[in-house]
CSV table of C-alpha atoms in Angstrom, one decimal:
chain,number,residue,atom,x,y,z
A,23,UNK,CA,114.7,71.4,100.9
A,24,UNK,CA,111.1,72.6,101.5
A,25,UNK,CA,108.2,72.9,99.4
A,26,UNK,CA,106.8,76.8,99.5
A,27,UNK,CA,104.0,78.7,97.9
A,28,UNK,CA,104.2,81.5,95.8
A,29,UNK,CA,101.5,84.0,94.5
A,30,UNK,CA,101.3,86.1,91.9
A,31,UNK,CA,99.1,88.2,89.9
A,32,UNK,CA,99.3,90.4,86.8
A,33,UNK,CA,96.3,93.1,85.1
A,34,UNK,CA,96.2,92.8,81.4
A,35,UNK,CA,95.2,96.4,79.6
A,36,UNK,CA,93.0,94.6,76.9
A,37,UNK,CA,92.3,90.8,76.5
A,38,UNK,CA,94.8,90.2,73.5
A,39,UNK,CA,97.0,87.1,72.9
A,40,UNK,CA,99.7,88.2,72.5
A,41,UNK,CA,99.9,91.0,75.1
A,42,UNK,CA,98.6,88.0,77.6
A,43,UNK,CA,101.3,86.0,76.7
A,44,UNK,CA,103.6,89.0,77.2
A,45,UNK,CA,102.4,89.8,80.9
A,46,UNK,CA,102.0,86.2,81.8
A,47,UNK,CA,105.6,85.4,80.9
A,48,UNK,CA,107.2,88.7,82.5
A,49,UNK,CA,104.9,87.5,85.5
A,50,UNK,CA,106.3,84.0,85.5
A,51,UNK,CA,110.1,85.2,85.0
A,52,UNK,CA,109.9,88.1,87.7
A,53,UNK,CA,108.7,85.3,89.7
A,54,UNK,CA,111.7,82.7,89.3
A,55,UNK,CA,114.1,85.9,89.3
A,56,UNK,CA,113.3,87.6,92.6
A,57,UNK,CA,112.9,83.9,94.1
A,58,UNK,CA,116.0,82.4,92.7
A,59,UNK,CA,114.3,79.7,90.6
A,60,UNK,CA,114.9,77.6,87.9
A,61,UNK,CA,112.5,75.6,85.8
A,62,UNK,CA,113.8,72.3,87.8
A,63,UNK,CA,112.8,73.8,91.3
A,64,UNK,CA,109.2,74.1,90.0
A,65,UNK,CA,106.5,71.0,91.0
A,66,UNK,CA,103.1,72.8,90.1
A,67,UNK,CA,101.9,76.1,88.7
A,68,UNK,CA,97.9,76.9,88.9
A,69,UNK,CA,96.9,79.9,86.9
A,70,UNK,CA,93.6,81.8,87.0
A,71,UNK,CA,92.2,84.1,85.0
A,72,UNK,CA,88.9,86.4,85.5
A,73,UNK,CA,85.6,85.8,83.2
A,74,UNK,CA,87.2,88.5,81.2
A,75,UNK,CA,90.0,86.9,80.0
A,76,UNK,CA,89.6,84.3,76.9
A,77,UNK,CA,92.1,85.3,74.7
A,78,UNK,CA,94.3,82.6,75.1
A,79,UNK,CA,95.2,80.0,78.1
A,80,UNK,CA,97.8,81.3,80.4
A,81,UNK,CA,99.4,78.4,80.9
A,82,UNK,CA,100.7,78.5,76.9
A,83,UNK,CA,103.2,81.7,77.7
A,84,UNK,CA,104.4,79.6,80.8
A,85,UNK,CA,105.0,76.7,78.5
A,86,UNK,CA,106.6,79.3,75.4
A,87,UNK,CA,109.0,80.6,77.5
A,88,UNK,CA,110.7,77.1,78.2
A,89,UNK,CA,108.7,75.6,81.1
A,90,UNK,CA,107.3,72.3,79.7
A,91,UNK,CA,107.9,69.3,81.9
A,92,UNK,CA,106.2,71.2,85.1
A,93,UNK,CA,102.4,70.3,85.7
A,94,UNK,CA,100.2,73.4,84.9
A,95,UNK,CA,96.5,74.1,84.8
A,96,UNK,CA,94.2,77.1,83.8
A,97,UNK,CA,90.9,77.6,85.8
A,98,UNK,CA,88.4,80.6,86.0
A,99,UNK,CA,88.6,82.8,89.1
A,100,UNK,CA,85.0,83.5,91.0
A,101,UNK,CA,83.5,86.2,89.0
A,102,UNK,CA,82.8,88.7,92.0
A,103,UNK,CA,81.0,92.5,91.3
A,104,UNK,CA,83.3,95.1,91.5
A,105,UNK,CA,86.6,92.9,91.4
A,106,UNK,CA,89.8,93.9,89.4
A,107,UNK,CA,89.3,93.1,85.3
A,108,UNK,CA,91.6,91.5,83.1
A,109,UNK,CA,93.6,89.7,86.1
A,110,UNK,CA,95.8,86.5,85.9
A,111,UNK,CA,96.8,85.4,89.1
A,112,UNK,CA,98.8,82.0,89.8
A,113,UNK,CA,100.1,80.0,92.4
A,114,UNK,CA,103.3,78.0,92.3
A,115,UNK,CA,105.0,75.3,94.2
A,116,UNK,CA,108.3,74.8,94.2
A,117,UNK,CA,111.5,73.2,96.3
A,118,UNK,CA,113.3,75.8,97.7
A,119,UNK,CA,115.7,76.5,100.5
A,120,UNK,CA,114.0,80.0,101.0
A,121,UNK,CA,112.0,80.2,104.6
A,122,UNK,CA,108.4,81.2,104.2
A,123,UNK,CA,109.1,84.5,105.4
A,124,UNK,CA,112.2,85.1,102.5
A,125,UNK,CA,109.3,84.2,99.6
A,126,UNK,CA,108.8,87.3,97.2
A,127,UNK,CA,105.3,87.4,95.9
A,128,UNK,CA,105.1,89.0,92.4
A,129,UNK,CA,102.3,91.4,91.6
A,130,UNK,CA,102.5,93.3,88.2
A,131,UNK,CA,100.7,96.6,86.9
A,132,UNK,CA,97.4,96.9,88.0
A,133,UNK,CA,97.2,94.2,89.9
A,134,UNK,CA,99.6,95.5,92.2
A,135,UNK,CA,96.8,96.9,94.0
A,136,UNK,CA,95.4,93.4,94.7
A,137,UNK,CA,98.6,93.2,97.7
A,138,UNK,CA,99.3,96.8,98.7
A,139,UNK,CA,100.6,95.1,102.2
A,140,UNK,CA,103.7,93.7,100.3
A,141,UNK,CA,106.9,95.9,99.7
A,142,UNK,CA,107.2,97.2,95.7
């Protein structure tokens, strides 16, 4: 079994807590659904989040939703003019049989537009 990477991103409408725990979790489970994994295949998950977003850490919906023996940590993306508000973007490793090539990145409402190269 191999290690792969998997990105992801998701555009919050308004910096709320609850409605960032909302879009982080679907993020995470679309994630683990169109990749076929459980909880147990995960080693690491490293969210970021733009200046924007201090609401809450992202890495608490990851952890509500039933993911709390996996390593996770929050940091703040680089705070670049004219980049996408509101975005929480992660990056996790996980044991999988899937080649490289078979990985389904996830990106979510606006942030869709971060990886218009990748199939919807």
């Amino acid at each position: 079994m191999a290690v792969q990477a998997l990105r992801g991103a998701t555009q919050l409408d308004v910096d709320e807590r609850e409605h960032l725990l909302d879009r982080v979790a679907e993020l995470v489970r679309e994630l683990m659904r169109r990749n076929n994994l459980t909880s147990e295949d995960l080693i690491s998950i490293v969210f970021t989040a733009t200046a924007d977003v201090r609401s809450e850490f992202p890495a608490y919906a990851a952890r509500a939703i039933g993911i709390t023996d996996v390593p996770l940590l929050c940091a703040q993306e680089l705070d670049v003019v004219g980049a996408m508000p509101r975005v929480v973007r992660l990056l996790a490793h996980a044991e999988t049989d899937l080649p490289r090539d078979k990985i389904r990145h996830v990106y979510l409402h606006g942030a869709r537009e971060l990886r218009t190269d990748l199939p919807r």
